[in-house]
PDB file of C-alpha atoms in Angstrom:
ATOM      1  CA  MET I   1      -0.039   0.112  -0.265  1.00  0.00           C
ATOM      2  CA  ARG I   2       1.335   3.489  -0.523  1.00  0.00           C
ATOM      3  CA  ALA I   3      -0.683   6.484   0.341  1.00  0.00           C
ATOM      4  CA  THR I   4      -0.096  10.275   1.381  1.00  0.00           C
ATOM      5  CA  PRO I   5      -1.656  11.440   5.172  1.00  0.00           C
ATOM      6  CA  GLY I   6      -4.681  13.758   5.263  1.00  0.00           C
ATOM      7  CA  ASN I   7      -6.144  15.375   8.204  1.00  0.00           C
ATOM      8  CA  PRO I   8      -9.699  15.150   8.456  1.00  0.00           C
ATOM      9  CA  ASP I   9     -11.653  16.545  11.469  1.00  0.00           C
ATOM     10  CA  LEU I  10     -13.743  13.327  12.404  1.00  0.00           C
ATOM     11  CA  PRO I  11     -15.546  13.786  15.957  1.00  0.00           C
ATOM     12  CA  SER I  12     -16.627  10.347  16.199  1.00  0.00           C
ATOM     13  CA  ALA I  13     -12.684   8.922  15.912  1.00  0.00           C
ATOM     14  CA  ARG I  14     -10.171   9.486  18.548  1.00  0.00           C
ATOM     15  CA  GLY I  15      -6.473   9.644  18.826  1.00  0.00           C
ATOM     16  CA  ILE I  16      -3.559   7.031  19.531  1.00  0.00           C
ATOM     17  CA  SER I  17      -2.429   7.563  22.494  1.00  0.00           C
ATOM     18  CA  ARG I  18       0.264   5.669  25.182  1.00  0.00           C
ATOM     19  CA  ARG I  19      -2.541   4.322  27.553  1.00  0.00           C
ATOM     20  CA  ASP I  20      -4.388   3.057  23.907  1.00  0.00           C
ATOM     21  CA  ALA I  21      -0.985   1.755  22.578  1.00  0.00           C
ATOM     22  CA  LEU I  22      -0.885   0.032  25.935  1.00  0.00           C
ATOM     23  CA  ARG I  23      -4.253  -1.255  26.008  1.00  0.00           C
ATOM     24  CA  TYR I  24      -3.689  -2.751  22.536  1.00  0.00           C
ATOM     25  CA  ALA I  25      -0.577  -4.309  23.866  1.00  0.00           C
ATOM     26  CA  THR I  26      -2.750  -5.769  26.296  1.00  0.00           C
ATOM     27  CA  ALA I  27      -5.138  -7.450  24.282  1.00  0.00           C
ATOM     28  CA  ALA I  28      -2.715  -8.357  21.616  1.00  0.00           C
ATOM     29  CA  SER I  29      -0.831 -10.611  24.281  1.00  0.00           C
ATOM     30  CA  ALA I  30      -3.309 -13.481  23.695  1.00  0.00           C
ATOM     31  CA  LEU I  31      -3.543 -12.909  19.791  1.00  0.00           C
ATOM     32  CA  ALA I  32      -3.668 -16.723  18.639  1.00  0.00           C
ATOM     33  CA  GLY I  33      -1.289 -17.660  16.257  1.00  0.00           C
ATOM     34  CA  LEU I  34       0.786 -14.129  16.489  1.00  0.00           C
ATOM     35  CA  GLY I  35       1.596 -13.733  20.138  1.00  0.00           C
ATOM     36  CA  ALA I  36       3.053 -17.194  19.569  1.00  0.00           C
ATOM     37  CA  ALA I  37       4.810 -15.970  16.762  1.00  0.00           C
ATOM     38  CA  VAL I  38       6.552 -12.937  18.287  1.00  0.00           C
ATOM     39  CA  GLY I  39       7.081 -15.030  21.658  1.00  0.00           C
ATOM     40  CA  ALA I  40       9.015 -17.887  20.197  1.00  0.00           C
ATOM     41  CA  GLY I  41      12.207 -16.814  19.803  1.00  0.00           C
ATOM     42  CA  ALA I  42      11.910 -13.562  17.811  1.00  0.00           C
ATOM     43  CA  PRO I  43      12.795  -9.831  19.445  1.00  0.00           C
ATOM     44  CA  ALA I  44       9.660  -7.877  19.902  1.00  0.00           C
ATOM     45  CA  ALA I  45       8.833  -5.897  16.896  1.00  0.00           C
ATOM     46  CA  SER I  46       7.131  -3.183  18.985  1.00  0.00           C
ATOM     47  CA  ALA I  47       6.508  -2.046  22.449  1.00  0.00           C
ATOM     48  CA  ALA I  48       2.405  -1.351  21.591  1.00  0.00           C
ATOM     49  CA  ALA I  49       1.516  -4.379  19.666  1.00  0.00           C
ATOM     50  CA  PRO I  50       2.542  -7.650  17.518  1.00  0.00           C
ATOM     51  CA  THR I  51       2.888  -6.425  14.346  1.00  0.00           C
ATOM     52  CA  LEU I  52       2.104  -7.560  10.570  1.00  0.00           C
ATOM     53  CA  ILE I  53       4.287  -6.292   7.533  1.00  0.00           C
ATOM     54  CA  ASP I  54       3.132  -5.615   3.796  1.00  0.00           C
ATOM     55  CA  TYR I  55       5.242  -5.353   0.741  1.00  0.00           C
ATOM     56  CA  ALA I  56       5.147  -6.344  -3.005  1.00  0.00           C
ATOM     57  CA  MET I  57       8.563  -6.193  -4.248  1.00  0.00           C
ATOM     58  CA  LYS I  58       9.396  -9.704  -3.654  1.00  0.00           C
ATOM     59  CA  GLN I  59       8.647 -12.524  -1.475  1.00  0.00           C
ATOM     60  CA  ILE I  60      10.639 -11.690   1.682  1.00  0.00           C
ATOM     61  CA  PRO I  61      12.405 -15.026   3.502  1.00  0.00           C
ATOM     62  CA  ALA I  62      10.305 -16.309   6.329  1.00  0.00           C
ATOM     63  CA  GLN I  63      13.515 -16.084   8.639  1.00  0.00           C
ATOM     64  CA  ASP I  64      13.946 -12.735   7.885  1.00  0.00           C
ATOM     65  CA  ILE I  65      10.561 -11.875   8.639  1.00  0.00           C
ATOM     66  CA  ARG I  66      11.124 -13.380  12.091  1.00  0.00           C
ATOM     67  CA  ALA I  67      14.526 -11.919  12.900  1.00  0.00           C
ATOM     68  CA  ALA I  68      13.051  -8.399  11.995  1.00  0.00           C
ATOM     69  CA  GLY I  69      10.639  -9.115  15.033  1.00  0.00           C
ATOM     70  CA  HIS I  70       7.169  -9.278  13.024  1.00  0.00           C
ATOM     71  CA  ALA I  71       4.777 -11.700  13.652  1.00  0.00           C
ATOM     72  CA  GLY I  72       3.214 -12.103  10.164  1.00  0.00           C
ATOM     73  CA  VAL I  73       2.001 -10.631   6.932  1.00  0.00           C
ATOM     74  CA  ILE I  74      -0.521  -8.706   4.718  1.00  0.00           C
ATOM     75  CA  ASN I  75      -0.037 -10.232   1.231  1.00  0.00           C
ATOM     76  CA  TYR I  76      -1.912  -9.859  -2.132  1.00  0.00           C
ATOM     77  CA  VAL I  77      -4.117 -12.373  -3.762  1.00  0.00           C
ATOM     78  CA  SER I  78      -4.488 -10.154  -6.733  1.00  0.00           C
ATOM     79  CA  THR I  79      -1.792 -10.041  -9.536  1.00  0.00           C
ATOM     80  CA  SER I  80       0.333  -6.836 -10.647  1.00  0.00           C
ATOM     81  CA  ARG I  81      -0.393  -4.414 -12.911  1.00  0.00           C
ATOM     82  CA  PRO I  82       0.456  -4.109 -16.586  1.00  0.00           C
ATOM     83  CA  GLY I  83       3.876  -3.100 -16.664  1.00  0.00           C
ATOM     84  CA  SER I  84       5.036  -4.137 -13.479  1.00  0.00           C
ATOM     85  CA  SER I  85       6.375  -7.329 -11.782  1.00  0.00           C
ATOM     86  CA  PHE I  86       5.924  -7.574  -8.220  1.00  0.00           C
ATOM     87  CA  GLY I  87       7.238 -10.941  -6.737  1.00  0.00           C
ATOM     88  CA  ALA I  88       4.979 -11.063  -3.860  1.00  0.00           C
ATOM     89  CA  LYS I  89       1.716 -10.436  -6.125  1.00  0.00           C
ATOM     90  CA  PRO I  90       0.001 -12.934  -5.781  1.00  0.00           C
ATOM     91  CA  ILE I  91       1.034 -15.163  -2.648  1.00  0.00           C
ATOM     92  CA  THR I  92       2.092 -18.476  -3.546  1.00  0.00           C
ATOM     93  CA  LEU I  93       1.236 -21.860  -1.993  1.00  0.00           C
ATOM     94  CA  PRO I  94       5.070 -22.633  -1.689  1.00  0.00           C
ATOM     95  CA  TYR I  95       5.615 -19.118  -0.496  1.00  0.00           C
ATOM     96  CA  ALA I  96       2.577 -19.227   2.294  1.00  0.00           C
ATOM     97  CA  GLN I  97       3.675 -22.729   3.419  1.00  0.00           C
ATOM     98  CA  ALA I  98       7.285 -21.153   4.023  1.00  0.00           C
ATOM     99  CA  LEU I  99       5.333 -19.043   6.267  1.00  0.00           C
ATOM    100  CA  THR I 100       3.059 -21.280   8.157  1.00  0.00           C
ATOM    101  CA  THR I 101       5.982 -23.404   9.060  1.00  0.00           C
ATOM    102  CA  ALA I 102       8.205 -20.514  10.529  1.00  0.00           C
ATOM    103  CA  GLY I 103       5.220 -19.950  12.800  1.00  0.00           C
ATOM    104  CA  LEU I 104       4.036 -16.600  10.720  1.00  0.00           C
ATOM    105  CA  VAL I 105       0.134 -15.836  10.485  1.00  0.00           C
ATOM    106  CA  ILE I 106      -0.790 -14.737   6.788  1.00  0.00           C
ATOM    107  CA  VAL I 107      -4.016 -11.942   6.042  1.00  0.00           C
ATOM    108  CA  SER I 108      -5.169 -11.427   2.463  1.00  0.00           C
ATOM    109  CA  ASN I 109      -5.032  -7.789   0.792  1.00  0.00           C
ATOM    110  CA  TYR I 110      -6.775  -7.441  -2.803  1.00  0.00           C
ATOM    111  CA  GLN I 111      -5.314  -4.581  -4.662  1.00  0.00           C
ATOM    112  CA  TYR I 112      -4.495  -4.395  -8.566  1.00  0.00           C
ATOM    113  CA  GLY I 113      -5.072  -0.820  -9.721  1.00  0.00           C
ATOM    114  CA  LYS I 114      -4.117   2.333  -8.171  1.00  0.00           C
ATOM    115  CA  PRO I 115      -4.293   6.020  -8.426  1.00  0.00           C
ATOM    116  CA  GLY I 116      -2.136   7.292 -11.481  1.00  0.00           C
ATOM    117  CA  GLY I 117      -0.896   3.823 -11.980  1.00  0.00           C
ATOM    118  CA  THR I 118      -1.405   1.515 -15.401  1.00  0.00           C
ATOM    119  CA  ALA I 119      -4.827   0.103 -14.012  1.00  0.00           C
ATOM    120  CA  PRO I 120      -6.889   2.476 -12.207  1.00  0.00           C
ATOM    121  CA  SER I 121      -8.019   1.999  -8.949  1.00  0.00           C
ATOM    122  CA  ASP I 122     -10.142  -1.185  -8.491  1.00  0.00           C
ATOM    123  CA  PHE I 123     -13.175   0.822  -6.843  1.00  0.00           C
ATOM    124  CA  THR I 124     -13.494   3.123 -10.160  1.00  0.00           C
ATOM    125  CA  ARG I 125     -15.281  -0.019 -11.425  1.00  0.00           C
ATOM    126  CA  GLY I 126     -18.242  -0.235  -9.665  1.00  0.00           C
ATOM    127  CA  TYR I 127     -20.327  -3.044  -8.993  1.00  0.00           C
ATOM    128  CA  PRO I 128     -19.120  -5.199 -12.165  1.00  0.00           C
ATOM    129  CA  GLY I 129     -15.631  -4.604 -10.845  1.00  0.00           C
ATOM    130  CA  GLY I 130     -16.148  -5.889  -7.647  1.00  0.00           C
ATOM    131  CA  VAL I 131     -17.550  -8.931  -9.012  1.00  0.00           C
ATOM    132  CA  ALA I 132     -14.640  -9.495 -11.008  1.00  0.00           C
ATOM    133  CA  ASP I 133     -12.219  -8.378  -8.271  1.00  0.00           C
ATOM    134  CA  ALA I 134     -13.796 -10.808  -5.963  1.00  0.00           C
ATOM    135  CA  ARG I 135     -14.061 -13.670  -7.978  1.00  0.00           C
ATOM    136  CA  THR I 136      -9.908 -13.175  -8.754  1.00  0.00           C
ATOM    137  CA  GLY I 137      -8.927 -12.512  -5.160  1.00  0.00           C
ATOM    138  CA  TRP I 138     -11.132 -15.788  -3.760  1.00  0.00           C
ATOM    139  CA  GLN I 139      -9.379 -17.508  -6.666  1.00  0.00           C
ATOM    140  CA  LEU I 140      -5.966 -16.246  -5.825  1.00  0.00           C
ATOM    141  CA  HIS I 141      -6.601 -16.680  -1.914  1.00  0.00           C
ATOM    142  CA  THR I 142      -7.847 -20.175  -1.857  1.00  0.00           C
ATOM    143  CA  ALA I 143      -4.886 -21.542  -4.040  1.00  0.00           C
ATOM    144  CA  ALA I 144      -2.185 -20.333  -1.952  1.00  0.00           C
ATOM    145  CA  GLY I 145      -4.196 -22.145   0.929  1.00  0.00           C
ATOM    146  CA  GLY I 146      -6.034 -19.163   2.090  1.00  0.00           C
ATOM    147  CA  GLY I 147      -8.676 -20.370   4.995  1.00  0.00           C
ATOM    148  CA  GLN I 148     -11.925 -20.645   3.796  1.00  0.00           C
ATOM    149  CA  SER I 149     -13.608 -18.537   6.283  1.00  0.00           C
ATOM    150  CA  ALA I 150     -10.988 -15.920   6.321  1.00  0.00           C
ATOM    151  CA  PRO I 151     -11.684 -12.406   4.932  1.00  0.00           C
ATOM    152  CA  ILE I 152      -9.632 -10.239   2.049  1.00  0.00           C
ATOM    153  CA  TYR I 153      -9.171  -6.770   2.521  1.00  0.00           C
ATOM    154  CA  PHE I 154      -9.902  -4.745  -0.339  1.00  0.00           C
ATOM    155  CA  SER I 155      -8.182  -1.819  -1.072  1.00  0.00           C
ATOM    156  CA  VAL I 156      -9.444   1.863  -1.268  1.00  0.00           C
ATOM    157  CA  ASP I 157      -6.381   3.460  -1.702  1.00  0.00           C
ATOM    158  CA  ASP I 158      -7.241   7.084  -2.293  1.00  0.00           C
ATOM    159  CA  ASP I 159      -8.859   9.941  -0.166  1.00  0.00           C
ATOM    160  CA  VAL I 160     -12.626   9.662  -1.119  1.00  0.00           C
ATOM    161  CA  ASP I 161     -15.321  11.428  -0.615  1.00  0.00           C
ATOM    162  CA  ARG I 162     -19.033  10.797   0.594  1.00  0.00           C
ATOM    163  CA  HIS I 163     -20.215  11.230  -2.849  1.00  0.00           C
ATOM    164  CA  THR I 164     -17.919   8.863  -4.130  1.00  0.00           C
ATOM    165  CA  TRP I 165     -18.320   6.627  -1.626  1.00  0.00           C
ATOM    166  CA  ASP I 166     -22.079   6.780  -2.187  1.00  0.00           C
ATOM    167  CA  THR I 167     -21.825   6.257  -5.819  1.00  0.00           C
ATOM    168  CA  VAL I 168     -18.724   3.946  -7.027  1.00  0.00           C
ATOM    169  CA  VAL I 169     -17.257   2.685  -4.038  1.00  0.00           C
ATOM    170  CA  LEU I 170     -20.228   1.173  -2.178  1.00  0.00           C
ATOM    171  CA  PRO I 171     -21.458  -0.442  -5.436  1.00  0.00           C
ATOM    172  CA  TRP I 172     -18.248  -2.014  -5.695  1.00  0.00           C
ATOM    173  CA  PHE I 173     -18.413  -3.644  -2.084  1.00  0.00           C
ATOM    174  CA  ARG I 174     -21.914  -4.693  -3.277  1.00  0.00           C
ATOM    175  CA  GLY I 175     -20.449  -6.559  -6.220  1.00  0.00           C
ATOM    176  CA  ILE I 176     -17.718  -8.010  -4.002  1.00  0.00           C
ATOM    177  CA  ASN I 177     -20.495  -8.950  -1.333  1.00  0.00           C
ATOM    178  CA  SER I 178     -22.086 -10.837  -3.955  1.00  0.00           C
ATOM    179  CA  VAL I 179     -19.481 -13.291  -4.649  1.00  0.00           C
ATOM    180  CA  ILE I 180     -18.056 -13.684  -1.402  1.00  0.00           C
ATOM    181  CA  GLY I 181     -20.398 -12.562   1.151  1.00  0.00           C
ATOM    182  CA  VAL I 182     -20.421  -9.792   3.368  1.00  0.00           C
ATOM    183  CA  GLN I 183     -18.464 -11.790   6.389  1.00  0.00           C
ATOM    184  CA  ARG I 184     -15.361 -12.527   4.002  1.00  0.00           C
ATOM    185  CA  THR I 185     -14.916  -8.951   2.775  1.00  0.00           C
ATOM    186  CA  GLY I 186     -12.652  -6.369   4.396  1.00  0.00           C
ATOM    187  CA  ILE I 187     -11.694  -3.053   3.735  1.00  0.00           C
ATOM    188  CA  TYR I 188      -8.430  -1.166   3.536  1.00  0.00           C
ATOM    189  CA  GLY I 189      -8.582   2.531   3.771  1.00  0.00           C
ATOM    190  CA  GLY I 190      -8.547   5.438   5.737  1.00  0.00           C
ATOM    191  CA  ILE I 191     -10.615   6.125   8.637  1.00  0.00           C
ATOM    192  CA  ARG I 192     -13.615   7.415   6.833  1.00  0.00           C
ATOM    193  CA  PRO I 193     -14.282   4.876   4.220  1.00  0.00           C
ATOM    194  CA  CYS I 194     -13.605   2.018   7.695  1.00  0.00           C
ATOM    195  CA  GLN I 195     -16.313   4.003   9.250  1.00  0.00           C
ATOM    196  CA  TRP I 196     -18.750   4.245   6.189  1.00  0.00           C
ATOM    197  CA  ALA I 197     -18.153   0.579   5.127  1.00  0.00           C
ATOM    198  CA  THR I 198     -18.972  -0.908   8.777  1.00  0.00           C
ATOM    199  CA  ALA I 199     -22.400   1.712   8.617  1.00  0.00           C
ATOM    200  CA  ASP I 200     -23.282   0.778   5.529  1.00  0.00           C
ATOM    201  CA  GLY I 201     -23.240  -3.245   6.333  1.00  0.00           C
ATOM    202  CA  VAL I 202     -20.172  -3.968   3.340  1.00  0.00           C
ATOM    203  CA  ILE I 203     -17.538  -5.297   5.795  1.00  0.00           C
ATOM    204  CA  GLY I 204     -17.523  -8.347   7.761  1.00  0.00           C
ATOM    205  CA  ARG I 205     -17.218  -8.694  12.131  1.00  0.00           C
ATOM    206  CA  SER I 206     -13.939  -9.990  13.540  1.00  0.00           C
ATOM    207  CA  GLY I 207     -14.076 -12.505  16.102  1.00  0.00           C
ATOM    208  CA  THR I 208     -12.633  -9.767  18.591  1.00  0.00           C
ATOM    209  CA  PRO I 209     -16.182  -8.260  20.175  1.00  0.00           C
ATOM    210  CA  GLY I 210     -16.485  -4.503  18.514  1.00  0.00           C
ATOM    211  CA  LYS I 211     -13.981  -5.311  15.700  1.00  0.00           C
ATOM    212  CA  VAL I 212     -14.851  -5.336  11.995  1.00  0.00           C
ATOM    213  CA  TRP I 213     -12.512  -6.424   8.951  1.00  0.00           C
ATOM    214  CA  ALA I 214     -11.402  -2.661   8.622  1.00  0.00           C
ATOM    215  CA  TRP I 215      -7.195  -2.405   8.171  1.00  0.00           C
ATOM    216  CA  GLN I 216      -7.148   1.322   8.420  1.00  0.00           C
ATOM    217  CA  THR I 217      -4.265   3.397   7.080  1.00  0.00           C
ATOM    218  CA  ARG I 218      -2.504   6.418   8.740  1.00  0.00           C
ATOM    219  CA  SER I 219      -3.131   8.129   5.429  1.00  0.00           C
ATOM    220  CA  TRP I 220      -6.240  10.378   5.317  1.00  0.00           C
ATOM    221  CA  SER I 221      -6.625   9.790   9.218  1.00  0.00           C
ATOM    222  CA  GLY I 222      -5.358  12.818  10.733  1.00  0.00           C
ATOM    223  CA  GLY I 223      -3.950  10.906  13.617  1.00  0.00           C
ATOM    224  CA  GLN I 224      -7.286   9.359  14.454  1.00  0.00           C
ATOM    225  CA  ILE I 225      -7.937   5.521  14.591  1.00  0.00           C
ATOM    226  CA  PHE I 226     -11.684   4.101  14.085  1.00  0.00           C
ATOM    227  CA  PRO I 227     -12.514   2.309  17.447  1.00  0.00           C
ATOM    228  CA  GLY I 228     -13.436  -0.742  15.147  1.00  0.00           C
ATOM    229  CA  ALA I 229     -10.189  -1.544  13.046  1.00  0.00           C
ATOM    230  CA  THR I 230      -8.352  -4.648  13.421  1.00  0.00           C
ATOM    231  CA  LEU I 231      -5.135  -3.104  11.517  1.00  0.00           C
ATOM    232  CA  TYR I 232      -3.560   0.163  11.885  1.00  0.00           C
ATOM    233  CA  GLN I 233      -0.984   0.890   8.940  1.00  0.00           C
ATOM    234  CA  ARG I 234       1.461   2.853  11.329  1.00  0.00           C
ATOM    235  CA  ILE I 235       4.583   3.038   8.912  1.00  0.00           C
ATOM    236  CA  ILE I 236       3.990   3.559   5.204  1.00  0.00           C
ATOM    237  CA  ASP I 237       6.944   3.529   2.975  1.00  0.00           C
ATOM    238  CA  THR I 238       7.744   6.271   1.143  1.00  0.00           C
ATOM    239  CA  ALA I 239      10.305   8.064  -0.672  1.00  0.00           C
ATOM    240  CA  SER I 240      10.441  11.090   2.023  1.00  0.00           C
ATOM    241  CA  ASN I 241       9.926   8.642   4.643  1.00  0.00           C
ATOM    242  CA  PRO I 242      11.552   5.045   4.019  1.00  0.00           C
ATOM    243  CA  GLY I 243       9.884   1.737   6.170  1.00  0.00           C
ATOM    244  CA  PRO I 244      12.454  -0.224   7.500  1.00  0.00           C
ATOM    245  CA  ILE I 245      14.303  -2.678   5.528  1.00  0.00           C
ATOM    246  CA  VAL I 246      13.512  -6.201   5.837  1.00  0.00           C
ATOM    247  CA  GLY I 247      15.117  -9.012   3.804  1.00  0.00           C
ATOM    248  CA  GLY I 248      16.652  -6.457   1.734  1.00  0.00           C
ATOM    249  CA  ILE I 249      13.112  -4.123   0.447  1.00  0.00           C
ATOM    250  CA  ARG I 250      11.241  -1.225   2.500  1.00  0.00           C
ATOM    251  CA  VAL I 251       8.368  -2.713   4.108  1.00  0.00           C
ATOM    252  CA  ASP I 252       4.997  -1.051   5.693  1.00  0.00           C
ATOM    253  CA  VAL I 253       4.661  -2.068   9.400  1.00  0.00           C
ATOM    254  CA  ASN I 254       0.989  -2.552  10.772  1.00  0.00           C
ATOM    255  CA  ASP I 255      -0.063  -2.667  14.352  1.00  0.00           C
ATOM    256  CA  VAL I 256      -2.162  -5.556  15.441  1.00  0.00           C
ATOM    257  CA  LEU I 257      -5.406  -3.964  17.331  1.00  0.00           C
ATOM    258  CA  ALA I 258      -7.267  -7.204  17.633  1.00  0.00           C
ATOM    259  CA  GLN I 259      -7.167 -10.944  18.584  1.00  0.00           C
ATOM    260  CA  ASP I 260      -8.898 -11.921  15.300  1.00  0.00           C
ATOM    261  CA  VAL I 261      -7.723  -9.990  12.109  1.00  0.00           C
ATOM    262  CA  GLY I 262      -8.800 -12.622  10.197  1.00  0.00           C
ATOM    263  CA  GLN I 263      -5.529 -14.729   9.568  1.00  0.00           C
ATOM    264  CA  TRP I 264      -5.614 -17.649   8.049  1.00  0.00           C
ATOM    265  CA  ASN I 265      -4.913 -19.822  11.026  1.00  0.00           C
ATOM    266  CA  LEU I 266      -8.285 -18.701  12.729  1.00  0.00           C
ATOM    267  CA  HIS I 267     -10.254 -19.303   9.807  1.00  0.00           C
ATOM    268  CA  PRO I 268      -9.770 -22.691   8.465  1.00  0.00           C
TER     269      PRO I 268
END
């Protein structure tokens, strides 16, 4: 995921305080599959919570991810855009098996297009695009061994307004729902799309009470967090603010905010 920060003033959100971070750490300490991955000999990735990394450039060896102290990955169940060749898109069965064998967890994400890319943002294709993307995402997810009840987080990698949400993005999610169902649908995006997706009932609920399949990015969130989010993309790799290097490439880092973030091992 690549994005730029914004500052919407949203009274229904709240800032991320140190107290919040410690509370998340307490909740995450019992995180099935994730706490064990961090605690089994790997150094702690963050004082606040277990962390998952996301990346597209190449398949980072599992031992490098563990050595960096991360509990797992958010990997793509989508292919590369025209003119690009990302080694981690899509996740493959052998790579998923290597990650699992190393005690790392996996969460699925779909993103093919992007703003200004060689393919437009996926959500711009509305309901028919949602149908097509869900079919592709689910086929790649299951081919790699993804859990049958695990969600896929579909990306809204742009600062969309409410009109665009209602007229373009929401129909896209309705198309996704028509293929894989609401419970297996998640969203990646800034705070407002996460809130809107929840209110409109197009994303499923985590097994952690009060949480939904919302992977929130720091971008366009104004330093605030949606209380229902399961994941928070805290470090975003950009040219001006490079992310940490793991396995020779820069990565994004995501804080775990729930015991159930849709990891495959909890959703066989």
